[in-house]
Short mmCIF file of C-alpha atoms in Angstrom, two decimals:
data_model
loop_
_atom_site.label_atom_id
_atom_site.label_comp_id
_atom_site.label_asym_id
_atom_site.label_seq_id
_atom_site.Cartn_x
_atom_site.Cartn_y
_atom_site.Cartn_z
CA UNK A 357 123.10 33.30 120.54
CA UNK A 358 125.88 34.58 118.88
CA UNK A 359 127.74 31.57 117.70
CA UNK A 360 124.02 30.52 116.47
CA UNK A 361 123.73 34.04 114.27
CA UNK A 362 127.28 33.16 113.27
CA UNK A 363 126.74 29.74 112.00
CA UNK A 364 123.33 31.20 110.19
CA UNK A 365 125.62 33.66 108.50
CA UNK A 366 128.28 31.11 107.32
CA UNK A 367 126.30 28.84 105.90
CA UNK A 368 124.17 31.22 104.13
CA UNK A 369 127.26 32.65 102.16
CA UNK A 370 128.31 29.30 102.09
CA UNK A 371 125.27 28.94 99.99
CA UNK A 372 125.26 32.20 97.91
CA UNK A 373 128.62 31.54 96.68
CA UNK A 374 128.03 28.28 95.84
CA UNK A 375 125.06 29.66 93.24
CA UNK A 376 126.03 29.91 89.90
CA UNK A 377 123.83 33.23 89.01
CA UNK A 378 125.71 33.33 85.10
CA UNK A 379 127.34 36.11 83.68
CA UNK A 380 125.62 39.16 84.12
CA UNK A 381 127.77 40.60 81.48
CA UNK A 382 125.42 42.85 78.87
CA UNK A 383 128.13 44.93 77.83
CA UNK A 384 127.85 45.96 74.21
CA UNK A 385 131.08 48.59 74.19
CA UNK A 386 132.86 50.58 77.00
CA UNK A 387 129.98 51.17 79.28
CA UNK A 388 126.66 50.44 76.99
CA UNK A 389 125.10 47.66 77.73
CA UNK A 390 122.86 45.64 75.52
CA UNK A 391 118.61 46.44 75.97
CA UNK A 392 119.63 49.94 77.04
CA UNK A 393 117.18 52.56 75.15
CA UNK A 394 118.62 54.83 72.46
CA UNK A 395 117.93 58.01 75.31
CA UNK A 396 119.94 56.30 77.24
CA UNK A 397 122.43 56.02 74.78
CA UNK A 398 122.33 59.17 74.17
CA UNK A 399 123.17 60.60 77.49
CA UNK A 400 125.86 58.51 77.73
CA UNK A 401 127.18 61.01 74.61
CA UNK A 402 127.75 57.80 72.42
CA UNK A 403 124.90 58.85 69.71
CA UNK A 404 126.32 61.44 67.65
CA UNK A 405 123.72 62.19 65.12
CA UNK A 406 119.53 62.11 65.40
CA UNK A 407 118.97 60.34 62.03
CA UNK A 408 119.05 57.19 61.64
CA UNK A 409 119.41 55.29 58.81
CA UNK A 410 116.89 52.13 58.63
CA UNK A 411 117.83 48.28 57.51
CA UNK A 412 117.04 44.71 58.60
CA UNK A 413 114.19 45.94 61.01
CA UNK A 414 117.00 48.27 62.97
CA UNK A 415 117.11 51.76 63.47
CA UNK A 416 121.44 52.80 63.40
CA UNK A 417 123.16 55.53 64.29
CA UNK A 418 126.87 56.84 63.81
CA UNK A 419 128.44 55.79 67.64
CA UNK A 420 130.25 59.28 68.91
CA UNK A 421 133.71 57.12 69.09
CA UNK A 422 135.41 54.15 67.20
CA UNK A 423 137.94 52.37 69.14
CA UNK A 424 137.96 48.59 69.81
CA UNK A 425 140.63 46.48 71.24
CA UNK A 426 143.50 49.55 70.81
CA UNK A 427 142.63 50.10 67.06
CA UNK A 428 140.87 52.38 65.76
CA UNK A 429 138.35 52.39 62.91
CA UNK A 430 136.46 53.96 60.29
CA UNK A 431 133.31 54.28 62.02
CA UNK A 432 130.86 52.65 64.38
CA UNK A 433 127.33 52.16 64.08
CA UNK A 434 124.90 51.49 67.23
CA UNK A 435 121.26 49.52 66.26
CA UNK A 436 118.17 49.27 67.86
CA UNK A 437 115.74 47.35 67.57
CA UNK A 438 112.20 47.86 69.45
CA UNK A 439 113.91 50.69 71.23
CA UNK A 440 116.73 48.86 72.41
CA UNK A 441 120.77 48.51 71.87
CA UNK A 442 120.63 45.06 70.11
CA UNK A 443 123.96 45.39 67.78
CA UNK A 444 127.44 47.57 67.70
CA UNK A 445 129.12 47.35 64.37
CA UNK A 446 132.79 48.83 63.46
CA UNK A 447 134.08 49.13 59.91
CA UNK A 448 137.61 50.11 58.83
CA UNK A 449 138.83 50.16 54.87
CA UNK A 450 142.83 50.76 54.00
CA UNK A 451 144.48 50.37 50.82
CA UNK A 452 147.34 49.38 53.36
CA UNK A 453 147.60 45.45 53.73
CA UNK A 454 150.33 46.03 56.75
CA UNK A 455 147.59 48.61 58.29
CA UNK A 456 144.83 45.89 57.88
CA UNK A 457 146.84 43.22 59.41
CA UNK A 458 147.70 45.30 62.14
CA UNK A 459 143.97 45.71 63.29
CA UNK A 460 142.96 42.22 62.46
CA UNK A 461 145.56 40.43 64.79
CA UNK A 462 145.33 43.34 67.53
CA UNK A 463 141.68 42.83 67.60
CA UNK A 464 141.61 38.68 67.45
CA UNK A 465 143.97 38.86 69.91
CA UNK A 466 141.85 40.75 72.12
CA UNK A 467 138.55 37.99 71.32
CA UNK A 468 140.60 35.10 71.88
CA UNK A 469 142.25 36.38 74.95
CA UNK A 470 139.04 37.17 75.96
CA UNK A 471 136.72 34.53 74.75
CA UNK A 472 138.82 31.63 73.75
CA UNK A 473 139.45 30.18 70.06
CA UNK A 474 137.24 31.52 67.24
CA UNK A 475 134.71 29.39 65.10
CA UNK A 476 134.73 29.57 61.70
CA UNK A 477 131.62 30.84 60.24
CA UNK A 478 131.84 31.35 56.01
CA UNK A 479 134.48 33.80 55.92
CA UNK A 480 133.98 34.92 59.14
CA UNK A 481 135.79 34.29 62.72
CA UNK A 482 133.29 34.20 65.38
CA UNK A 483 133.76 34.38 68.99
CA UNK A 484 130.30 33.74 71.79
CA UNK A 485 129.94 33.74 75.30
CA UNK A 486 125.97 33.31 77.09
CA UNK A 487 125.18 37.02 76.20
CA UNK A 488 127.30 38.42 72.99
CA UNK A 489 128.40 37.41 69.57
CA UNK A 490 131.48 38.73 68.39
CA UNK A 491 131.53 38.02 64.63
CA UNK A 492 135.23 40.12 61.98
CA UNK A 493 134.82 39.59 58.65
CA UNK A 494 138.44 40.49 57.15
CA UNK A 495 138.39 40.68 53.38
CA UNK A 496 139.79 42.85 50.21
CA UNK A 497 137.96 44.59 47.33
CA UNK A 498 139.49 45.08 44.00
CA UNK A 499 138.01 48.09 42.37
CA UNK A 500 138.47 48.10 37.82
CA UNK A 501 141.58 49.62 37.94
CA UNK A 502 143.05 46.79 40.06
CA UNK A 503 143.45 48.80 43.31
CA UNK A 504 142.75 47.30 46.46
CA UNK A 505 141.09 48.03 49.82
CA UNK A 506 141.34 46.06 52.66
CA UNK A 507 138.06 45.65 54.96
CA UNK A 508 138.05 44.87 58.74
CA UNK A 509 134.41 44.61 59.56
CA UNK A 510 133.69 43.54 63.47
CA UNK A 511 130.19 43.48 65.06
CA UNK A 512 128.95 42.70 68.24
CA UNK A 513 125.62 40.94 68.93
CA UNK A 514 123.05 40.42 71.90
CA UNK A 515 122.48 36.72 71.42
CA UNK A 516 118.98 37.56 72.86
CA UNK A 517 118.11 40.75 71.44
CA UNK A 518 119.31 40.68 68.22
CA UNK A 519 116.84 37.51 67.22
CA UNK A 520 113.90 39.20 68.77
CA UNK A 521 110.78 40.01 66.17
CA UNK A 522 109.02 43.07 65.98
#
């Protein structure tokens, strides 16, 4: 009876671990994950204002911290769409080229570490797995007196979410 119940149980985790269940990976940023509702969100501490500010359908609010991949930016937005975290976007300006570099190889470094090469999209480097969309847009303004600012723009997508209609 026992070496029956035994073989039973082998070949049933035989079997589980042979499934392929796919990544179960929703994560948005440190411990949000995507479809989570903006109160849960926010007792997670990660909303840190009540208005939001309305475009492309979403509803956005200023993210309580800013740090990706060991850099820190400007700010960080979290959108919702349909009452759910659909889209984290980070933003950094510098009128320091070294400073801009700095964050744009620390943080492709991090993507391609983590998700292999990049894709070229316009001027944008793009990184996807089955759940998220990691898109940095890296470019300079020139304002009329001929002073630049460097822009390090990085969002991060629900591939499901994010195309969903209202």
């Amino acid at each position: 009876m026992k070496k029956a119940l035994f073989v039973l149980y082998v070949s049933i985790a035989s079997l589980l671990c042979g499934c392929s269940f796919g990544s179960d990976d929703t994560t948005a940023y440190k411990d949000l994950k995507f479809g989570m509702t903006l109160d849960e969100v926010r007792s997670k501490g990660f909303c840190s204002d009540t208005h939001p500010i309305s475009k492309d359908g979403m509803l956005n609010y200023k993210c309580s911290t800013s740090d990706f991949a060991g850099c820190q930016y400007e700010k960080a937005e979290l959108s919702f769409k349909n009452n759910k975290l659909v889209k984290v976007y980070f933003f950094n300006s510098t009128s320091d080229p070294k400073r801009q570099k700095e964050i744009s190889k620390k943080v492709t470094n991090y993507l391609t570490s983590n998700f292999g090469p990049s894709e070229s999209i316009n001027k944008c480097e793009g990184w996807k797995d089955e759940k998220r969309t990691f898109i940095l847009y890296i470019h300079s303004n020139v304002d009329k007196n001929m002073k630049s600012t460097y822009i390090n723009e990085l969002a991060i997508f629900s591939n499901d979410l994010h195309k969903t209609q209202e």
